[in-house]
Amino acid sequence: MAPARRPSCCATSAVAPACGAAARTIRRSRSRRCRRRAPPTRRRPRGCGRRASSPQRSTPAGSTRPTRAPRARTPPPRSACRPPIPSASAPRPSRTPCSPSGRPAVRLTHEPLPLETAFTFRISVGARKAHANTLVRIEHDGITGLGEASPASYYGENARLVEAALETYAPCLGEDPFALDAIEARMRATLRGHGAARAALDMALHDWIGRRLGLPVWRLFGLDPSRVPLSCVTLGLADPEEMERKLDTVMDFPRLKVKLGAPGDVDNLRRIRERYRGAIQVDANTAWSPPDAVRVLRAIEPLGIELVEQPVAREDLDGLAWVRRRVGIPVFADESCHTAADIANLAGRVDGVNLKIMKTGGLREMLRAIHAARAHGLKVMLGSMVESSLALSAAAQLAPLADVLDLDGHWLLRHDPFDGAPRERGVIALSERPGLGVVPAAGAPPGGPA
């Protein structure tokens, strides 16, 4: 006869159930056998992670338990692209950031690029003859790219702030000049604003890439150089006699831009139209109130003016729309438009926008602003500050996308240190030279901007 099978702890017993103390003993033994054993807990080594909470150990009476001094915490290192902003009063002449991977980083150097206009250039917000621009070089893999910053005091910029911003942006260049998107993102996260400094770095990076690939930048954008419009040349504010002398020097240009915003604007413009038969556009540089703008623009409408730039204050977008509804001359925004983010607010208020590389902070943002303007049905004008042919040639790389050009800063200079895209009589010629197509001008001093 087979022996009786002992039931498992989870089976039902065939014998009569026990009662009293015996039953309690059986239940405790079954629960102990059926309970799954928890895996052993691994003890952490001391000093790793959070200490487990445990009851306080008792210490003998009269004895003192030694206390451990708190461990000093070392602050984490600052991000490579968020350094402290250096003092603008003593900017460093150059900086070579360290690359985390140990590979050579892009090296940045900068130096003053003083420019002098042939005559005092006056507009409604001020007059200047000397301009303190900054020349930027980036070096990597044996190739050098060039850029130029032209700060505008109207936007709160100057040469010292440009140099300080360049030092702050230097670590953001990293080790790969081709990584334009990442570099731009790091610069935006590091320091906002400073369009002139960012523009200089952006054009130097594009110049480096073009030289590295042996191609002009306009080819990298896939543009057609035959679609570049003629550029205008600018006449600043002047009294009638001075205006006559200046007008003698520009009669061969096909397009003329006249600064307004002074008493006698209408009479001055009538005298210009009597002698000059080409296209004329005007720029008030925020000089008027909306009613004054309407009064002056209606008076000059019979002179065949093609467009007017920024007739009212830059923050007065409704004033721009109010003027536009009351005059027949197309209204363009200049000081009211810096980047692509400004385009949507201007749509329906103006006919076009004047984009400048020193305002957008580089070619990439300028291209975004061009596409945004087209999407909102606005015309596009590419303009400039007082710049050499280096910065003008950078903006000219996108000139085939523009309706109107005002890339004439080189014409205002007593000596242009570079030779690039701008030519005589308003011609902008995109060459096949690699990068921005810029070379030192004939007669440039040794050790100069080459």
Coordinates of C-alpha atoms in Angstrom, one line a residue:
M1 CA 0.0 0.0 0.0
A2 CA 1.5 3.3 -1.1
P3 CA 2.3 5.7 1.7
A4 CA 0.0 8.6 2.2
R5 CA 1.1 11.7 0.2
R6 CA 1.9 14.7 2.4
P7 CA -0.1 17.7 1.3
S8 CA 1.8 20.8 0.2
C9 CA 1.5 24.0 2.1
C10 CA -0.9 25.4 -0.5
A11 CA -3.1 22.2 -0.8
T12 CA -6.3 21.4 1.1
S13 CA -5.7 18.9 3.9
A14 CA -7.9 15.8 4.0
V15 CA -7.7 15.4 7.8
A16 CA -10.0 17.1 10.3
P17 CA -9.0 20.6 11.0
A18 CA -7.1 21.3 14.2
C19 CA -8.4 23.7 16.7
G20 CA -7.2 25.9 19.4
A21 CA -3.4 26.4 19.9
A22 CA -2.6 23.6 17.4
A23 CA -4.5 25.4 14.7
R24 CA -2.7 28.6 15.3
T25 CA 0.7 26.8 15.2
I26 CA -0.2 25.1 11.8
R27 CA -1.3 28.5 10.3
R28 CA 1.9 30.2 11.3
S29 CA 4.1 27.3 9.9
R30 CA 2.2 27.3 6.6
S31 CA 2.5 31.1 6.2
R32 CA 6.2 30.9 6.9
R33 CA 6.7 28.1 4.3
C34 CA 4.5 29.8 1.6
R35 CA 6.0 33.3 2.0
R36 CA 8.4 34.1 -0.8
R37 CA 11.7 35.2 0.5
A38 CA 12.6 38.8 -0.4
P39 CA 15.9 39.1 -2.3
P40 CA 18.8 40.3 0.0
T41 CA 19.3 44.0 0.0
R42 CA 22.7 45.0 -1.3
R43 CA 24.5 47.3 1.1
R44 CA 25.8 50.5 -0.4
P45 CA 29.4 51.4 0.3
R46 CA 29.8 54.4 2.6
G47 CA 29.7 57.7 0.9
C48 CA 27.6 56.6 -2.1
G49 CA 24.1 58.0 -2.4
R50 CA 21.7 58.8 0.4
R51 CA 22.4 57.3 3.8
A52 CA 19.8 54.9 5.1
S53 CA 17.9 56.1 8.1
S54 CA 18.7 54.1 11.3
P55 CA 18.1 54.6 15.0
Q56 CA 20.6 56.8 16.8
R57 CA 23.3 54.8 18.5
S58 CA 23.6 55.3 22.2
T59 CA 26.8 56.7 23.6
P60 CA 28.1 56.0 27.0
A61 CA 27.4 58.6 29.7
G62 CA 30.1 61.2 30.0
S63 CA 31.6 60.5 26.6
T64 CA 31.3 62.7 23.5
R65 CA 30.8 61.3 20.1
P66 CA 33.2 62.9 17.6
T67 CA 31.4 64.9 14.9
R68 CA 32.6 64.7 11.3
A69 CA 33.3 68.1 9.7
P70 CA 30.9 68.8 6.8
R71 CA 32.5 68.0 3.4
A72 CA 33.1 71.1 1.3
R73 CA 31.1 70.9 -1.9
T74 CA 33.0 71.9 -5.1
P75 CA 30.7 74.0 -7.3
P76 CA 30.1 72.5 -10.8
P77 CA 32.1 74.1 -13.6
R78 CA 30.3 76.7 -15.6
S79 CA 29.2 75.8 -19.1
A80 CA 31.7 76.3 -21.8
C81 CA 29.5 78.8 -23.6
R82 CA 28.3 80.7 -20.5
P83 CA 31.5 82.5 -19.3
P84 CA 31.4 85.6 -17.3
I85 CA 31.1 88.7 -19.5
P86 CA 34.6 90.3 -19.6
S87 CA 35.1 93.9 -18.8
A88 CA 34.5 96.0 -21.9
S89 CA 37.2 98.4 -20.8
A90 CA 40.0 95.9 -21.3
P91 CA 39.0 93.3 -23.9
R92 CA 41.4 90.6 -24.7
P93 CA 42.9 90.7 -28.2
S94 CA 42.3 87.1 -28.9
R95 CA 41.0 83.9 -27.3
T96 CA 41.4 80.2 -28.1
P97 CA 38.7 78.2 -26.3
C98 CA 39.4 74.7 -25.1
S99 CA 37.6 71.8 -26.8
P100 CA 36.1 69.2 -24.5
S101 CA 37.1 66.4 -27.0
G102 CA 40.7 67.6 -27.1
R103 CA 40.4 68.5 -30.8
P104 CA 41.6 72.0 -31.9
A105 CA 38.9 74.6 -31.3
V106 CA 38.1 77.5 -33.6
R107 CA 40.4 80.4 -32.8
L108 CA 39.0 83.9 -32.7
T109 CA 40.9 87.1 -32.9
H110 CA 39.7 90.7 -33.4
E111 CA 41.1 94.1 -33.9
P112 CA 39.9 97.7 -34.5
L113 CA 38.9 98.6 -38.0
P114 CA 38.7 102.4 -38.0
L115 CA 36.8 103.8 -41.0
E116 CA 36.5 107.4 -42.1
T117 CA 33.9 108.8 -44.4
A118 CA 35.0 111.2 -47.2
F119 CA 32.6 113.9 -45.6
T120 CA 30.6 114.2 -42.5
F121 CA 27.6 111.9 -42.9
R122 CA 24.5 113.4 -41.3
I123 CA 21.0 111.9 -40.8
S124 CA 18.1 113.0 -38.6
V125 CA 19.5 111.3 -35.5
G126 CA 23.1 112.5 -35.6
A127 CA 26.3 113.1 -37.7
R128 CA 29.6 111.3 -37.8
K129 CA 32.8 111.1 -39.8
A130 CA 34.8 108.5 -37.9
H131 CA 33.5 105.0 -37.4
A132 CA 35.0 102.5 -35.0
N133 CA 34.3 99.1 -36.7
T134 CA 35.8 95.8 -35.6
L135 CA 37.6 93.3 -37.8
V136 CA 37.1 89.6 -36.9
R137 CA 39.1 86.6 -37.9
I138 CA 38.3 82.9 -37.2
E139 CA 41.1 80.4 -37.8
H140 CA 40.7 76.6 -38.1
D141 CA 42.5 73.9 -40.0
G142 CA 44.8 76.4 -41.6
I143 CA 42.0 78.5 -43.1
T144 CA 41.0 82.0 -42.0
G145 CA 37.5 83.5 -42.3
L146 CA 36.9 87.3 -42.1
G147 CA 34.0 89.3 -40.6
E148 CA 33.2 92.9 -39.7
A149 CA 31.1 94.5 -37.0
S150 CA 29.7 98.0 -37.5
P151 CA 28.0 99.0 -34.2
A152 CA 25.3 101.6 -34.2
S153 CA 25.0 103.9 -31.2
Y154 CA 21.3 104.3 -32.1
Y155 CA 20.9 100.6 -31.0
G156 CA 23.0 101.0 -27.9
E157 CA 26.2 99.5 -29.4
N158 CA 29.8 100.6 -29.6
A159 CA 33.2 99.2 -30.3
R160 CA 34.0 98.3 -26.6
L161 CA 30.7 96.4 -26.3
V162 CA 31.4 94.6 -29.5
E163 CA 34.8 93.4 -28.3
A164 CA 33.4 92.3 -25.0
A165 CA 30.6 90.4 -26.7
L166 CA 33.1 88.7 -29.0
E167 CA 35.1 87.5 -26.0
T168 CA 31.9 86.1 -24.5
Y169 CA 30.8 84.4 -27.7
A170 CA 34.3 82.9 -28.4
P171 CA 33.8 79.6 -26.6
C172 CA 30.5 79.0 -28.4
L173 CA 32.4 78.5 -31.7
G174 CA 33.5 75.0 -30.6
E175 CA 35.6 72.9 -32.8
D176 CA 33.5 72.6 -36.0
P177 CA 32.9 75.8 -38.1
F178 CA 30.4 73.9 -40.2
A179 CA 28.0 73.4 -37.2
L180 CA 26.3 76.8 -37.8
D181 CA 23.0 75.8 -36.2
A182 CA 24.6 74.6 -33.0
I183 CA 26.9 77.7 -32.8
E184 CA 24.0 80.1 -33.4
A185 CA 22.0 78.3 -30.6
R186 CA 24.9 78.5 -28.2
M187 CA 25.4 82.2 -28.9
R188 CA 21.7 83.0 -28.4
A189 CA 21.7 81.1 -25.1
T190 CA 24.8 82.9 -23.9
L191 CA 24.1 86.5 -24.7
R192 CA 21.1 88.2 -26.3
G193 CA 21.3 91.2 -28.6
H194 CA 24.6 92.4 -29.8
G195 CA 23.7 92.1 -33.5
A196 CA 26.9 93.6 -34.8
A197 CA 29.1 91.2 -32.9
R198 CA 27.0 88.2 -34.0
A199 CA 27.0 89.4 -37.6
A200 CA 30.8 89.6 -37.6
L201 CA 31.1 86.0 -36.4
D202 CA 28.4 84.7 -38.7
M203 CA 30.0 86.3 -41.8
A204 CA 33.4 85.0 -40.7
L205 CA 32.0 81.5 -40.4
H206 CA 30.4 81.6 -43.8
D207 CA 33.6 83.0 -45.3
W208 CA 35.6 80.2 -43.7
I209 CA 33.2 77.5 -45.0
G210 CA 33.3 79.0 -48.5
R211 CA 37.1 79.1 -48.5
R212 CA 37.2 75.5 -47.1
L213 CA 35.0 74.2 -49.9
G214 CA 36.4 76.5 -52.6
L215 CA 33.0 78.0 -53.4
P216 CA 31.4 81.5 -53.1
V217 CA 28.8 81.7 -50.4
W218 CA 26.0 82.7 -52.8
R219 CA 26.5 79.3 -54.5
L220 CA 26.1 77.5 -51.1
F221 CA 22.6 79.2 -50.9
G222 CA 21.9 78.2 -54.5
L223 CA 21.2 81.7 -55.8
D224 CA 21.4 83.3 -59.3
P225 CA 23.9 86.2 -59.5
S226 CA 22.1 87.6 -62.6
R227 CA 19.1 88.5 -60.4
V228 CA 21.0 91.1 -58.3
P229 CA 19.3 94.5 -58.6
L230 CA 21.3 97.8 -58.8
S231 CA 22.1 99.5 -55.5
C232 CA 21.3 103.1 -54.7
V233 CA 23.8 105.6 -53.3
T234 CA 22.9 107.7 -50.3
L235 CA 23.1 111.5 -49.8
G236 CA 23.0 112.6 -46.2
L237 CA 21.4 115.8 -44.9
A238 CA 23.1 118.9 -46.2
D239 CA 22.4 122.6 -46.8
P240 CA 21.6 123.5 -50.4
E241 CA 25.2 124.4 -51.4
E242 CA 26.7 121.3 -50.0
M243 CA 23.9 119.2 -51.5
E244 CA 24.8 120.6 -54.9
R245 CA 28.4 119.6 -54.5
K246 CA 27.5 116.1 -53.4
L247 CA 25.0 115.7 -56.2
D248 CA 27.8 116.3 -58.7
T249 CA 29.5 113.1 -57.5
V250 CA 26.5 110.8 -57.9
M251 CA 25.0 111.8 -61.3
D252 CA 26.2 108.5 -62.8
F253 CA 24.4 106.3 -60.3
P254 CA 21.0 104.9 -61.5
R255 CA 19.4 105.1 -58.1
L256 CA 19.6 107.7 -55.4
K257 CA 18.6 107.7 -51.7
V258 CA 18.1 111.0 -50.0
K259 CA 18.0 111.5 -46.2
L260 CA 15.2 113.7 -44.9
G261 CA 14.3 115.1 -41.6
A262 CA 15.4 118.7 -41.6
P263 CA 13.8 122.0 -42.4
G264 CA 13.7 122.6 -46.2
D265 CA 13.4 118.9 -47.1
V266 CA 10.8 119.6 -49.8
D267 CA 12.7 122.4 -51.5
N268 CA 16.0 120.4 -51.3
L269 CA 14.3 117.4 -52.9
R270 CA 12.8 119.6 -55.7
R271 CA 16.2 120.9 -56.6
I272 CA 17.6 117.4 -56.7
R273 CA 14.8 116.2 -59.0
E274 CA 15.4 119.1 -61.4
R275 CA 19.0 117.8 -62.1
Y276 CA 18.7 114.1 -61.4
R277 CA 16.5 111.9 -63.6
G278 CA 17.1 108.4 -62.0
A279 CA 15.0 106.6 -59.4
I280 CA 14.8 108.4 -56.0
Q281 CA 13.9 107.0 -52.6
V282 CA 13.9 108.9 -49.3
D283 CA 14.7 108.0 -45.7
A284 CA 13.5 110.0 -42.7
N285 CA 15.1 107.8 -40.0
T286 CA 12.2 108.2 -37.6
A287 CA 12.3 112.1 -37.9
W288 CA 8.5 112.9 -38.2
S289 CA 5.3 112.5 -36.3
P290 CA 2.6 110.8 -38.3
P291 CA 0.9 114.1 -39.3
D292 CA 4.2 115.7 -40.4
A293 CA 5.1 112.6 -42.4
V294 CA 1.8 112.8 -44.3
R295 CA 2.3 116.5 -45.0
V296 CA 5.9 116.1 -46.3
L297 CA 5.2 112.9 -48.3
R298 CA 2.1 114.4 -50.0
A299 CA 4.2 117.4 -51.0
I300 CA 6.9 115.3 -52.6
E301 CA 4.7 112.7 -54.3
P302 CA 4.6 114.6 -57.6
L303 CA 8.4 114.2 -57.8
G304 CA 8.1 110.5 -58.5
I305 CA 9.5 109.1 -55.2
E306 CA 9.7 105.3 -55.2
L307 CA 9.6 104.6 -51.5
V308 CA 10.1 106.2 -48.0
E309 CA 11.8 104.5 -45.1
Q310 CA 10.8 104.7 -41.5
P311 CA 8.9 108.0 -41.5
V312 CA 7.9 107.8 -37.8
A313 CA 9.3 106.4 -34.5
R314 CA 10.4 102.8 -34.6
E315 CA 8.0 101.7 -31.8
D316 CA 5.0 103.4 -33.5
L317 CA 3.8 100.6 -35.7
D318 CA 0.2 102.0 -35.8
G319 CA 1.7 105.3 -36.9
L320 CA 3.4 103.6 -39.8
A321 CA 0.0 102.1 -40.9
W322 CA -1.7 105.5 -40.4
V323 CA 0.8 107.2 -42.7
R324 CA 0.7 104.4 -45.3
R325 CA -3.1 104.7 -45.6
R326 CA -2.9 108.4 -46.4
V327 CA 0.0 108.7 -48.9
G328 CA 0.7 107.2 -52.3
I329 CA 4.4 106.5 -51.7
P330 CA 5.2 102.9 -50.5
V331 CA 6.3 102.8 -46.8
F332 CA 9.2 100.6 -45.7
A333 CA 10.2 99.8 -42.1
D334 CA 13.8 100.0 -41.2
E335 CA 14.4 100.8 -37.5
S336 CA 11.2 98.9 -36.6
C337 CA 12.5 95.7 -38.2
H338 CA 15.5 93.8 -36.9
T339 CA 14.9 90.1 -37.2
A340 CA 12.3 87.6 -38.6
A341 CA 10.3 87.9 -35.4
D342 CA 9.4 91.5 -36.2
I343 CA 7.9 90.7 -39.6
A344 CA 4.5 89.5 -38.5
N345 CA 3.7 92.7 -36.6
L346 CA 4.6 94.8 -39.6
A347 CA 2.5 92.8 -42.1
G348 CA -0.4 95.0 -43.2
R349 CA 1.2 98.1 -41.8
V350 CA 4.0 98.7 -44.3
D351 CA 4.8 97.7 -47.9
G352 CA 8.3 96.4 -47.3
V353 CA 11.2 96.0 -44.8
N354 CA 14.8 97.1 -44.9
L355 CA 17.0 94.2 -43.6
K356 CA 20.6 94.9 -42.5
I357 CA 23.1 92.2 -41.5
M358 CA 24.1 94.3 -38.4
K359 CA 20.5 94.2 -37.2
T360 CA 19.7 90.6 -38.0
G361 CA 23.0 89.3 -36.6
G362 CA 24.1 87.4 -39.6
L363 CA 23.2 85.8 -42.9
R364 CA 21.1 83.0 -41.4
E365 CA 18.7 85.3 -39.6
M366 CA 18.6 87.6 -42.6
L367 CA 17.5 84.7 -44.8
R368 CA 14.8 83.8 -42.3
A369 CA 13.6 87.4 -42.3
I370 CA 13.5 87.4 -46.2
H371 CA 11.3 84.3 -46.3
A372 CA 9.1 85.6 -43.5
A373 CA 8.6 88.9 -45.4
R374 CA 7.8 87.0 -48.6
A375 CA 5.3 84.9 -46.7
H376 CA 3.5 88.1 -45.5
G377 CA 3.5 89.7 -48.9
L378 CA 6.2 92.3 -48.1
K379 CA 8.9 93.6 -50.4
V380 CA 12.5 93.2 -49.3
M381 CA 15.3 95.8 -49.2
L382 CA 18.8 94.9 -48.2
G383 CA 20.6 97.9 -46.5
S384 CA 23.8 98.6 -44.7
M385 CA 25.4 100.8 -42.1
V386 CA 28.8 102.6 -42.6
E387 CA 30.7 99.5 -43.6
S388 CA 33.6 98.4 -45.7
S389 CA 33.3 96.1 -48.7
L390 CA 33.8 93.2 -46.3
A391 CA 30.5 93.5 -44.6
L392 CA 28.8 94.7 -47.8
S393 CA 30.0 91.7 -49.6
A394 CA 28.5 89.4 -46.9
A395 CA 25.1 91.0 -47.3
A396 CA 25.4 90.9 -51.1
Q397 CA 25.5 87.1 -51.0
L398 CA 21.7 87.2 -50.5
A399 CA 21.2 90.1 -52.9
P400 CA 19.5 88.0 -55.6
L401 CA 16.5 87.6 -53.2
A402 CA 16.0 91.4 -52.7
D403 CA 13.7 93.9 -54.5
V404 CA 15.8 96.9 -53.6
L405 CA 19.5 97.3 -52.6
D406 CA 21.2 100.0 -50.5
L407 CA 24.7 98.5 -50.2
D408 CA 26.7 101.7 -50.7
G409 CA 28.7 102.1 -47.5
H410 CA 32.0 101.7 -49.3
W411 CA 31.2 104.7 -51.5
L412 CA 31.0 106.9 -48.4
L413 CA 34.5 105.9 -47.2
R414 CA 37.7 107.9 -47.7
H415 CA 39.5 104.6 -48.1
D416 CA 37.9 101.1 -48.4
P417 CA 40.4 98.5 -47.0
F418 CA 38.8 95.7 -48.9
D419 CA 37.8 94.8 -52.5
G420 CA 34.6 92.8 -52.8
A421 CA 31.2 92.7 -54.4
P422 CA 30.3 96.4 -54.6
R423 CA 31.4 98.1 -57.7
E424 CA 31.0 101.6 -59.3
R425 CA 27.7 103.1 -60.2
G426 CA 25.5 100.8 -58.1
V427 CA 26.7 97.5 -59.5
I428 CA 26.9 94.6 -57.1
A429 CA 29.0 91.8 -58.7
L430 CA 29.0 88.4 -57.1
S431 CA 32.3 86.8 -58.0
E432 CA 33.5 83.2 -58.1
R433 CA 36.1 83.8 -55.5
P434 CA 35.6 81.5 -52.5
G435 CA 33.9 82.6 -49.4
L436 CA 32.6 86.2 -49.3
G437 CA 34.9 86.9 -52.3
V438 CA 36.8 89.6 -50.4
V439 CA 40.5 90.5 -50.8
P440 CA 42.6 93.3 -49.4
A441 CA 42.2 96.5 -51.5
A442 CA 45.1 97.8 -53.5
G443 CA 47.2 100.0 -51.3
A444 CA 46.1 98.4 -48.0
P445 CA 48.9 98.8 -45.4
P446 CA 51.2 95.8 -44.7
G447 CA 49.8 93.7 -41.9
G448 CA 46.4 95.3 -42.4
P449 CA 43.1 93.6 -42.9
A450 CA 44.3 90.7 -45.0

